[in-house]
N, CA, C and O atoms as a GROMACS GRO file, in nm:
protein
  484
    1MET      N    1   3.570   6.660   3.448
    1MET     CA    2   3.534   6.680   3.541
    1MET      C    3   3.629   6.712   3.620
    1MET      O    4   3.733   6.646   3.618
    2PHE      N    5   3.609   6.849   3.730
    2PHE     CA    6   3.715   6.911   3.822
    2PHE      C    7   3.832   6.808   3.851
    2PHE      O    8   3.819   6.693   3.892
    3ASP      N    9   3.964   6.884   3.816
    3ASP     CA   10   4.089   6.757   3.870
    3ASP      C   11   4.115   6.852   3.980
    3ASP      O   12   4.063   6.960   3.952
    4PRO      N   13   4.177   6.854   4.097
    4PRO     CA   14   4.165   6.983   4.166
    4PRO      C   15   4.315   6.947   4.188
    4PRO      O   16   4.373   6.989   4.288
    5LEU      N   17   4.371   6.878   4.106
    5LEU     CA   18   4.534   6.821   4.149
    5LEU      C   19   4.612   6.894   4.008
    5LEU      O   20   4.735   6.898   4.003
    6HIS      N   21   4.534   6.944   3.907
    6HIS     CA   22   4.587   6.952   3.785
    6HIS      C   23   4.659   7.122   3.827
    6HIS      O   24   4.599   7.208   3.892
    7LEU      N   25   4.774   7.135   3.779
    7LEU     CA   26   4.856   7.265   3.778
    7LEU      C   27   4.874   7.323   3.592
    7LEU      O   28   4.908   7.271   3.486
    8ASP      N   29   4.833   7.439   3.632
    8ASP     CA   30   4.802   7.526   3.499
    8ASP      C   31   5.041   7.512   3.469
    8ASP      O   32   5.132   7.550   3.543
    9THR      N   33   5.041   7.453   3.354
    9THR     CA   34   5.228   7.424   3.319
    9THR      C   35   5.253   7.546   3.236
    9THR      O   36   5.361   7.594   3.202
   10SER      N   37   5.102   7.598   3.202
   10SER     CA   38   5.188   7.654   3.042
   10SER      C   39   5.277   7.778   3.098
   10SER      O   40   5.371   7.798   3.021
   11ASP      N   41   5.277   7.853   3.192
   11ASP     CA   42   5.373   7.908   3.285
   11ASP      C   43   5.494   7.863   3.439
   11ASP      O   44   5.574   7.918   3.515
   12PHE      N   45   5.430   7.711   3.405
   12PHE     CA   46   5.526   7.650   3.516
   12PHE      C   47   5.674   7.748   3.533
   12PHE      O   48   5.735   7.812   3.447
   13GLY      N   49   5.699   7.733   3.665
   13GLY     CA   50   5.792   7.820   3.765
   13GLY      C   51   5.791   7.965   3.789
   13GLY      O   52   5.869   8.019   3.868
   14THR      N   53   5.690   8.038   3.711
   14THR     CA   54   5.647   8.174   3.773
   14THR      C   55   5.504   8.167   3.888
   14THR      O   56   5.481   8.215   3.998
   15THR      N   57   5.455   8.108   3.823
   15THR     CA   58   5.344   8.062   3.870
   15THR      C   59   5.229   7.936   3.862
   15THR      O   60   5.190   7.918   3.747
   16ALA      N   61   5.180   7.867   3.940
   16ALA     CA   62   5.092   7.820   3.919
   16ALA      C   63   4.922   7.813   4.035
   16ALA      O   64   4.896   7.892   4.126
   17LYS      N   65   4.851   7.717   3.996
   17LYS     CA   66   4.721   7.730   4.039
   17LYS      C   67   4.757   7.709   4.143
   17LYS      O   68   4.855   7.647   4.182
   18ILE      N   69   4.611   7.806   4.242
   18ILE     CA   70   4.574   7.745   4.377
   18ILE      C   71   4.506   7.756   4.398
   18ILE      O   72   4.429   7.842   4.355
   19ILE      N   73   4.481   7.653   4.498
   19ILE     CA   74   4.287   7.543   4.400
   19ILE      C   75   4.237   7.554   4.600
   19ILE      O   76   4.321   7.495   4.668
   20PRO      N   77   4.150   7.602   4.663
   20PRO     CA   78   4.083   7.589   4.727
   20PRO      C   79   4.046   7.495   4.806
   20PRO      O   80   3.969   7.415   4.752
   21TRP      N   81   4.078   7.468   4.942
   21TRP     CA   82   4.082   7.360   4.962
   21TRP      C   83   3.954   7.270   5.016
   21TRP      O   84   3.951   7.161   5.072
   22ASP      N   85   3.830   7.378   4.968
   22ASP     CA   86   3.714   7.302   4.993
   22ASP      C   87   3.671   7.214   4.876
   22ASP      O   88   3.588   7.124   4.892
   23ALA      N   89   3.728   7.241   4.758
   23ALA     CA   90   3.750   7.228   4.666
   23ALA      C   91   3.812   7.101   4.627
   23ALA      O   92   3.771   7.038   4.530
   24VAL      N   93   3.899   7.067   4.690
   24VAL     CA   94   3.983   6.936   4.700
   24VAL      C   95   3.878   6.854   4.793
   24VAL      O   96   3.841   6.740   4.761
   25GLN      N   97   3.844   6.903   4.879
   25GLN     CA   98   3.754   6.780   4.956
   25GLN      C   99   3.585   6.798   4.884
   25GLN      O  100   3.486   6.765   4.948
   26SER      N  101   3.580   6.835   4.790
   26SER     CA  102   3.436   6.879   4.704
   26SER      C  103   3.484   6.726   4.627
   26SER      O  104   3.402   6.634   4.627
   27PHE      N  105   3.640   6.706   4.554
   27PHE     CA  106   3.622   6.629   4.489
   27PHE      C  107   3.655   6.483   4.502
   27PHE      O  108   3.647   6.389   4.423
   28ARG      N  109   3.709   6.497   4.670
   28ARG     CA  110   3.735   6.392   4.771
   28ARG      C  111   3.616   6.331   4.788
   28ARG      O  112   3.593   6.213   4.761
   29ASN      N  113   3.550   6.399   4.826
   29ASN     CA  114   3.409   6.310   4.893
   29ASN      C  115   3.352   6.305   4.717
   29ASN      O  116   3.463   6.352   4.689
   30THR      N  117   3.311   6.296   4.634
   30THR     CA  118   3.241   6.261   4.495
   30THR      C  119   3.260   6.132   4.484
   30THR      O  120   3.180   6.038   4.476
   31SER      N  121   3.459   6.144   4.486
   31SER     CA  122   3.503   6.003   4.453
   31SER      C  123   3.468   5.946   4.567
   31SER      O  124   3.495   5.827   4.552
   32ASP      N  125   3.418   5.964   4.684
   32ASP     CA  126   3.354   5.856   4.832
   32ASP      C  127   3.290   5.788   4.774
   32ASP      O  128   3.319   5.671   4.749
   33LEU      N  129   3.179   5.851   4.738
   33LEU     CA  130   3.032   5.801   4.675
   33LEU      C  131   2.986   5.743   4.592
   33LEU      O  132   2.871   5.697   4.592
   34ALA      N  133   3.097   5.731   4.472
   34ALA     CA  134   3.131   5.673   4.345
   34ALA      C  135   3.167   5.554   4.428
   34ALA      O  136   3.065   5.486   4.431
   35GLU      N  137   3.278   5.485   4.508
   35GLU     CA  138   3.300   5.365   4.553
   35GLU      C  139   3.230   5.338   4.669
   35GLU      O  140   3.224   5.217   4.688
   36ASP      N  141   3.159   5.422   4.778
   36ASP     CA  142   3.036   5.325   4.879
   36ASP      C  143   2.902   5.307   4.846
   36ASP      O  144   2.810   5.386   4.823
   37PRO      N  145   2.912   5.181   4.850
   37PRO     CA  146   2.744   5.057   4.835
   37PRO      C  147   2.644   5.156   4.906
   37PRO      O  148   2.534   5.164   4.852
   38THR      N  149   2.666   5.242   5.032
   38THR     CA  150   2.570   5.225   5.114
   38THR      C  151   2.514   5.331   5.043
   38THR      O  152   2.401   5.291   5.017
   39PHE      N  153   2.526   5.420   5.006
   39PHE     CA  154   2.473   5.533   4.918
   39PHE      C  155   2.380   5.537   4.861
   39PHE      O  156   2.309   5.637   4.847
   40SER      N  157   2.353   5.369   4.792
   40SER     CA  158   2.197   5.302   4.702
   40SER      C  159   2.146   5.307   4.824
   40SER      O  160   2.178   5.286   4.941
   41ALA      N  161   2.012   5.360   4.724
   41ALA     CA  162   1.849   5.326   4.797
   41ALA      C  163   1.863   5.233   4.861
   41ALA      O  164   1.876   5.245   4.983
   42HIS      N  165   1.865   5.094   4.789
   42HIS     CA  166   1.864   4.995   4.891
   42HIS      C  167   1.925   4.941   4.975
   42HIS      O  168   1.880   4.861   5.057
   43SER      N  169   2.022   4.975   4.966
   43SER     CA  170   2.088   4.952   5.108
   43SER      C  171   2.048   5.017   5.306
   43SER      O  172   2.044   5.122   5.370
   44ALA      N  173   2.034   4.913   5.318
   44ALA     CA  174   1.989   4.936   5.470
   44ALA      C  175   2.013   5.021   5.572
   44ALA      O  176   1.957   5.100   5.647
   45PHE      N  177   2.166   4.954   5.535
   45PHE     CA  178   2.286   5.043   5.634
   45PHE      C  179   2.370   5.116   5.578
   45PHE      O  180   2.403   5.074   5.467
   46GLY      N  181   2.428   5.230   5.618
   46GLY     CA  182   2.520   5.332   5.553
   46GLY      C  183   2.641   5.324   5.670
   46GLY      O  184   2.648   5.289   5.788
   47SER      N  185   2.730   5.376   5.571
   47SER     CA  186   2.887   5.443   5.641
   47SER      C  187   2.932   5.547   5.738
   47SER      O  188   2.884   5.659   5.722
   48VAL      N  189   3.014   5.529   5.833
   48VAL     CA  190   3.074   5.692   5.840
   48VAL      C  191   3.026   5.787   5.742
   48VAL      O  192   2.956   5.882   5.778
   49THR      N  193   3.063   5.766   5.605
   49THR     CA  194   3.017   5.912   5.476
   49THR      C  195   2.906   5.927   5.481
   49THR      O  196   2.847   6.033   5.502
   50TRP      N  197   2.848   5.794   5.457
   50TRP     CA  198   2.699   5.784   5.456
   50TRP      C  199   2.631   5.901   5.574
   50TRP      O  200   2.550   5.987   5.541
   51VAL      N  201   2.676   5.885   5.694
   51VAL     CA  202   2.589   5.925   5.851
   51VAL      C  203   2.696   6.063   5.846
   51VAL      O  204   2.667   6.156   5.921
   52ALA      N  205   2.771   6.071   5.794
   52ALA     CA  206   2.838   6.201   5.837
   52ALA      C  207   2.803   6.299   5.706
   52ALA      O  208   2.827   6.419   5.711
   53GLN      N  209   2.743   6.235   5.585
   53GLN     CA  210   2.647   6.366   5.461
   53GLN      C  211   2.507   6.384   5.498
   53GLN      O  212   2.421   6.468   5.471
   54ARG      N  213   2.512   6.275   5.570
   54ARG     CA  214   2.276   6.274   5.607
   54ARG      C  215   2.303   6.341   5.738
   54ARG      O  216   2.193   6.353   5.792
   55LEU      N  217   2.389   6.387   5.809
   55LEU     CA  218   2.420   6.473   5.931
   55LEU      C  219   2.486   6.631   5.863
   55LEU      O  220   2.518   6.720   5.942
   56GLY      N  221   2.500   6.650   5.722
   56GLY     CA  222   2.560   6.750   5.663
   56GLY      C  223   2.662   6.810   5.729
   56GLY      O  224   2.675   6.923   5.776
   57MET      N  225   2.724   6.727   5.724
   57MET     CA  226   2.896   6.730   5.795
   57MET      C  227   3.014   6.656   5.720
   57MET      O  228   3.000   6.548   5.663
   58SER      N  229   3.097   6.707   5.724
   58SER     CA  230   3.185   6.611   5.678
   58SER      C  231   3.237   6.493   5.749
   58SER      O  232   3.185   6.468   5.858
   59LYS      N  233   3.357   6.393   5.694
   59LYS     CA  234   3.357   6.262   5.778
   59LYS      C  235   3.419   6.314   5.900
   59LYS      O  236   3.367   6.307   6.011
   60SER      N  237   3.583   6.388   5.864
   60SER     CA  238   3.592   6.414   5.965
   60SER      C  239   3.541   6.508   6.122
   60SER      O  240   3.582   6.492   6.237
   61ALA      N  241   3.442   6.603   6.069
   61ALA     CA  242   3.348   6.651   6.164
   61ALA      C  243   3.270   6.589   6.261
   61ALA      O  244   3.251   6.624   6.378
   62PHE      N  245   3.206   6.448   6.171
   62PHE     CA  246   3.149   6.342   6.222
   62PHE      C  247   3.216   6.289   6.384
   62PHE      O  248   3.191   6.287   6.504
   63LEU      N  249   3.319   6.250   6.283
   63LEU     CA  250   3.416   6.149   6.378
   63LEU      C  251   3.533   6.226   6.484
   63LEU      O  252   3.619   6.163   6.546
   64ARG      N  253   3.512   6.382   6.489
   64ARG     CA  254   3.543   6.423   6.632
   64ARG      C  255   3.386   6.427   6.712
   64ARG      O  256   3.369   6.386   6.827
   65LYS      N  257   3.307   6.470   6.648
   65LYS     CA  258   3.152   6.474   6.756
   65LYS      C  259   3.070   6.352   6.797
   65LYS      O  260   2.965   6.358   6.861
   66LYS      N  261   3.131   6.241   6.752
   66LYS     CA  262   3.088   6.124   6.750
   66LYS      C  263   3.051   6.118   6.908
   66LYS      O  264   2.937   6.116   6.953
   67PRO      N  265   3.144   6.117   6.964
   67PRO     CA  266   3.138   6.078   7.114
   67PRO      C  267   3.094   6.168   7.168
   67PRO      O  268   3.073   6.137   7.286
   68LEU      N  269   3.050   6.327   7.135
   68LEU     CA  270   2.970   6.417   7.196
   68LEU      C  271   2.806   6.331   7.136
   68LEU      O  272   2.706   6.324   7.208
   69LEU      N  273   2.811   6.292   7.039
   69LEU     CA  274   2.681   6.236   6.936
   69LEU      C  275   2.636   6.122   7.020
   69LEU      O  276   2.538   6.124   7.095
   70GLU      N  277   2.709   6.032   7.003
   70GLU     CA  278   2.671   5.904   7.090
   70GLU      C  279   2.601   5.902   7.256
   70GLU      O  280   2.525   5.810   7.284
   71ARG      N  281   2.640   6.038   7.385
   71ARG     CA  282   2.582   6.076   7.450
   71ARG      C  283   2.431   6.134   7.463
   71ARG      O  284   2.359   6.148   7.562
   72GLU      N  285   2.409   6.166   7.314
   72GLU     CA  286   2.284   6.260   7.348
   72GLU      C  287   2.208   6.157   7.270
   72GLU      O  288   2.109   6.199   7.210
   73GLY      N  289   2.246   5.992   7.259
   73GLY     CA  290   2.179   5.910   7.191
   73GLY      C  291   2.181   5.880   7.017
   73GLY      O  292   2.086   5.842   6.948
   74PHE      N  293   2.288   5.903   6.984
   74PHE     CA  294   2.298   5.887   6.837
   74PHE      C  295   2.337   5.717   6.819
   74PHE      O  296   2.443   5.668   6.857
   75PRO      N  297   2.263   5.666   6.775
   75PRO     CA  298   2.300   5.511   6.771
   75PRO      C  299   2.450   5.452   6.714
   75PRO      O  300   2.503   5.498   6.612
   76ALA      N  301   2.490   5.381   6.769
   76ALA     CA  302   2.633   5.322   6.760
   76ALA      C  303   2.614   5.221   6.635
   76ALA      O  304   2.505   5.188   6.588
   77VAL      N  305   2.731   5.183   6.593
   77VAL     CA  306   2.744   5.097   6.474
   77VAL      C  307   2.707   4.941   6.486
   77VAL      O  308   2.758   4.873   6.575
   78ASP      N  309   2.637   4.897   6.413
   78ASP     CA  310   2.565   4.757   6.446
   78ASP      C  311   2.706   4.683   6.462
   78ASP      O  312   2.808   4.702   6.395
   79ALA      N  313   2.686   4.588   6.575
   79ALA     CA  314   2.790   4.539   6.598
   79ALA      C  315   2.820   4.395   6.458
   79ALA      O  316   2.927   4.353   6.413
   80LEU      N  317   2.724   4.368   6.436
   80LEU     CA  318   2.726   4.230   6.350
   80LEU      C  319   2.762   4.303   6.171
   80LEU      O  320   2.839   4.254   6.090
   81ILE      N  321   2.717   4.370   6.161
   81ILE     CA  322   2.724   4.444   6.006
   81ILE      C  323   2.836   4.524   5.977
   81ILE      O  324   2.882   4.533   5.863
   82LYS      N  325   2.904   4.612   6.125
   82LYS     CA  326   2.923   4.701   6.140
   82LYS      C  327   2.911   4.858   6.029
   82LYS      O  328   2.988   4.935   5.971
   83LEU      N  329   2.813   4.845   6.042
   83LEU     CA  330   2.814   4.966   5.982
   83LEU      C  331   2.631   5.024   6.062
   83LEU      O  332   2.552   4.964   6.136
   84TYR      N  333   2.629   5.120   6.017
   84TYR     CA  334   2.499   5.212   6.067
   84TYR      C  335   2.402   5.230   5.999
   84TYR      O  336   2.378   5.293   5.896
   85LEU      N  337   2.305   5.122   6.120
   85LEU     CA  338   2.132   5.125   6.059
   85LEU      C  339   2.089   5.252   5.991
   85LEU      O  340   2.100   5.351   6.062
   86LYS      N  341   2.040   5.273   5.864
   86LYS     CA  342   2.005   5.423   5.806
   86LYS      C  343   1.852   5.458   5.910
   86LYS      O  344   1.853   5.569   5.964
   87ASP      N  345   1.760   5.391   5.929
   87ASP     CA  346   1.634   5.390   5.992
   87ASP      C  347   1.689   5.452   6.150
   87ASP      O  348   1.644   5.560   6.189
   88ASP      N  349   1.771   5.385   6.220
   88ASP     CA  350   1.800   5.446   6.341
   88ASP      C  351   1.884   5.592   6.362
   88ASP      O  352   1.896   5.650   6.470
   89VAL      N  353   1.936   5.636   6.235
   89VAL     CA  354   1.984   5.744   6.184
   89VAL      C  355   1.894   5.842   6.178
   89VAL      O  356   1.893   5.952   6.233
   90ASP      N  357   1.800   5.780   6.088
   90ASP     CA  358   1.664   5.882   6.071
   90ASP      C  359   1.615   5.914   6.201
   90ASP      O  360   1.618   6.031   6.240
   91ALA      N  361   1.572   5.824   6.271
   91ALA     CA  362   1.473   5.822   6.373
   91ALA      C  363   1.486   5.918   6.519
   91ALA      O  364   1.407   5.971   6.597
   92TRP      N  365   1.675   5.900   6.502
   92TRP     CA  366   1.772   5.997   6.583
   92TRP      C  367   1.722   6.176   6.554
   92TRP      O  368   1.685   6.267   6.627
   93ILE      N  369   1.742   6.162   6.424
   93ILE     CA  370   1.745   6.299   6.356
   93ILE      C  371   1.600   6.365   6.387
   93ILE      O  372   1.569   6.475   6.433
   94ALA      N  373   1.507   6.232   6.335
   94ALA     CA  374   1.356   6.305   6.377
   94ALA      C  375   1.348   6.278   6.526
   94ALA      O  376   1.238   6.325   6.556
   95GLY      N  377   1.391   6.238   6.616
   95GLY     CA  378   1.351   6.299   6.775
   95GLY      C  379   1.411   6.423   6.795
   95GLY      O  380   1.362   6.478   6.894
   96ARG      N  381   1.499   6.490   6.740
   96ARG     CA  382   1.598   6.602   6.744
   96ARG      C  383   1.498   6.713   6.732
   96ARG      O  384   1.499   6.815   6.801
   97ARG      N  385   1.420   6.685   6.645
   97ARG     CA  386   1.318   6.813   6.601
   97ARG      C  387   1.238   6.876   6.702
   97ARG      O  388   1.156   6.817   6.773
   98ARG      N  389   1.275   7.051   6.706
   98ARG     CA  390   1.169   7.110   6.840
   98ARG      C  391   1.054   7.119   6.799
   98ARG      O  392   0.973   7.100   6.890
   99ILE      N  393   0.993   7.148   6.662
   99ILE     CA  394   0.879   7.219   6.584
   99ILE      C  395   0.828   7.059   6.488
   99ILE      O  396   0.866   7.020   6.377
  100ARG      N  397   0.750   7.010   6.566
  100ARG     CA  398   0.627   6.872   6.536
  100ARG      C  399   0.605   6.950   6.458
  100ARG      O  400   0.622   7.071   6.448
  101ASP      N  401   0.532   6.815   6.352
  101ASP     CA  402   0.399   6.888   6.248
  101ASP      C  403   0.220   6.913   6.296
  101ASP      O  404   0.164   6.904   6.406
  102ALA      N  405   0.175   6.941   6.180
  102ALA     CA  406   0.026   6.963   6.272
  102ALA      C  407  -0.006   6.826   6.243
  102ALA      O  408  -0.003   6.775   6.132
  103ASN      N  409  -0.045   6.754   6.389
  103ASN     CA  410  -0.153   6.588   6.344
  103ASN      C  411  -0.260   6.592   6.289
  103ASN      O  412  -0.364   6.564   6.348
  104SER      N  413  -0.254   6.630   6.158
  104SER     CA  414  -0.372   6.626   6.080
  104SER      C  415  -0.507   6.527   6.088
  104SER      O  416  -0.616   6.548   6.035
  105LEU      N  417  -0.462   6.398   6.182
  105LEU     CA  418  -0.538   6.305   6.228
  105LEU      C  419  -0.570   6.273   6.334
  105LEU      O  420  -0.589   6.163   6.386
  106ALA      N  421  -0.577   6.401   6.381
  106ALA     CA  422  -0.642   6.428   6.561
  106ALA      C  423  -0.772   6.398   6.555
  106ALA      O  424  -0.835   6.432   6.454
  107VAL      N  425  -0.829   6.338   6.647
  107VAL     CA  426  -0.987   6.293   6.636
  107VAL      C  427  -0.996   6.262   6.779
  107VAL      O  428  -0.959   6.158   6.832
  108SER      N  429  -1.048   6.364   6.835
  108SER     CA  430  -1.113   6.289   6.938
  108SER      C  431  -1.180   6.189   7.005
  108SER      O  432  -1.204   6.114   6.910
  109SER      N  433  -1.240   6.121   7.129
  109SER     CA  434  -1.254   6.037   7.132
  109SER      C  435  -1.465   6.054   7.118
  109SER      O  436  -1.554   5.984   7.070
  110SER      N  437  -1.461   6.143   7.169
  110SER     CA  438  -1.664   6.169   7.133
  110SER      C  439  -1.692   6.160   6.991
  110SER      O  440  -1.809   6.157   6.954
  111ASP      N  441  -1.592   6.155   6.905
  111ASP     CA  442  -1.605   6.224   6.778
  111ASP      C  443  -1.571   6.031   6.702
  111ASP      O  444  -1.559   6.026   6.580
  112CYS      N  445  -1.562   5.926   6.764
  112CYS     CA  446  -1.537   5.825   6.769
  112CYS      C  447  -1.632   5.718   6.809
  112CYS      O  448  -1.615   5.596   6.809
  113THR      N  449  -1.722   5.780   6.839
  113THR     CA  450  -1.864   5.694   6.874
  113THR      C  451  -1.914   5.581   6.802
  113THR      O  452  -1.898   5.626   6.688
  114THR      N  453  -1.957   5.479   6.787
  114THR     CA  454  -2.020   5.364   6.681
  114THR      C  455  -2.152   5.312   6.731
  114THR      O  456  -2.179   5.244   6.830
  115GLU      N  457  -2.221   5.358   6.644
  115GLU     CA  458  -2.410   5.331   6.679
  115GLU      C  459  -2.451   5.242   6.586
  115GLU      O  460  -2.434   5.259   6.466
  116VAL      N  461  -2.506   5.147   6.635
  116VAL     CA  462  -2.598   5.077   6.577
  116VAL      C  463  -2.751   5.097   6.531
  116VAL      O  464  -2.832   5.104   6.624
  117ASN      N  465  -2.810   5.108   6.381
  117ASN     CA  466  -2.956   5.148   6.389
  117ASN      C  467  -3.030   5.020   6.417
  117ASN      O  468  -3.074   4.972   6.312
  118PHE      N  469  -3.052   4.963   6.502
  118PHE     CA  470  -3.129   4.846   6.504
  118PHE      C  471  -3.280   4.841   6.405
  118PHE      O  472  -3.328   4.750   6.338
  119ASN      N  473  -3.302   4.907   6.417
  119ASN     CA  474  -3.445   4.966   6.383
  119ASN      C  475  -3.466   4.938   6.240
  119ASN      O  476  -3.569   4.900   6.184
  120ALA      N  477  -3.289   4.975   6.164
  120ALA     CA  478  -3.320   4.950   6.024
  120ALA      C  479  -3.324   4.787   5.968
  120ALA      O  480  -3.357   4.744   5.858
  121ILE      N  481  -3.292   4.740   6.049
  121ILE     CA  482  -3.283   4.573   6.024
  121ILE      C  483  -3.408   4.518   5.961
  121ILE      O  484  -3.418   4.398   5.936
   0.00000   0.00000   0.00000
């Protein structure tokens, strides 16, 4: 595993490795995942870290945007469990879609007539 805190000590004093900040963040994010049980498929609730990743943003970006998201109807933390209900988060995301899937099951009422052939009895 990549260790972002590793320094190249072979020429210590003249040059040190400069580690890009996104590599440090990436390392931190993977360590969060290992410790966060809400990333389990069995968990019905998600943590702030889970929600941030579900929305495709960092945890700090989510926390910064949280008031705006909540004004737009984003679900609040469950009062009892103190986590986000994953289905509510996914429903909010689905409601944000601009283009809906084609409804392949659309049937007009004229196609749904029920007839009984009493002569066949």
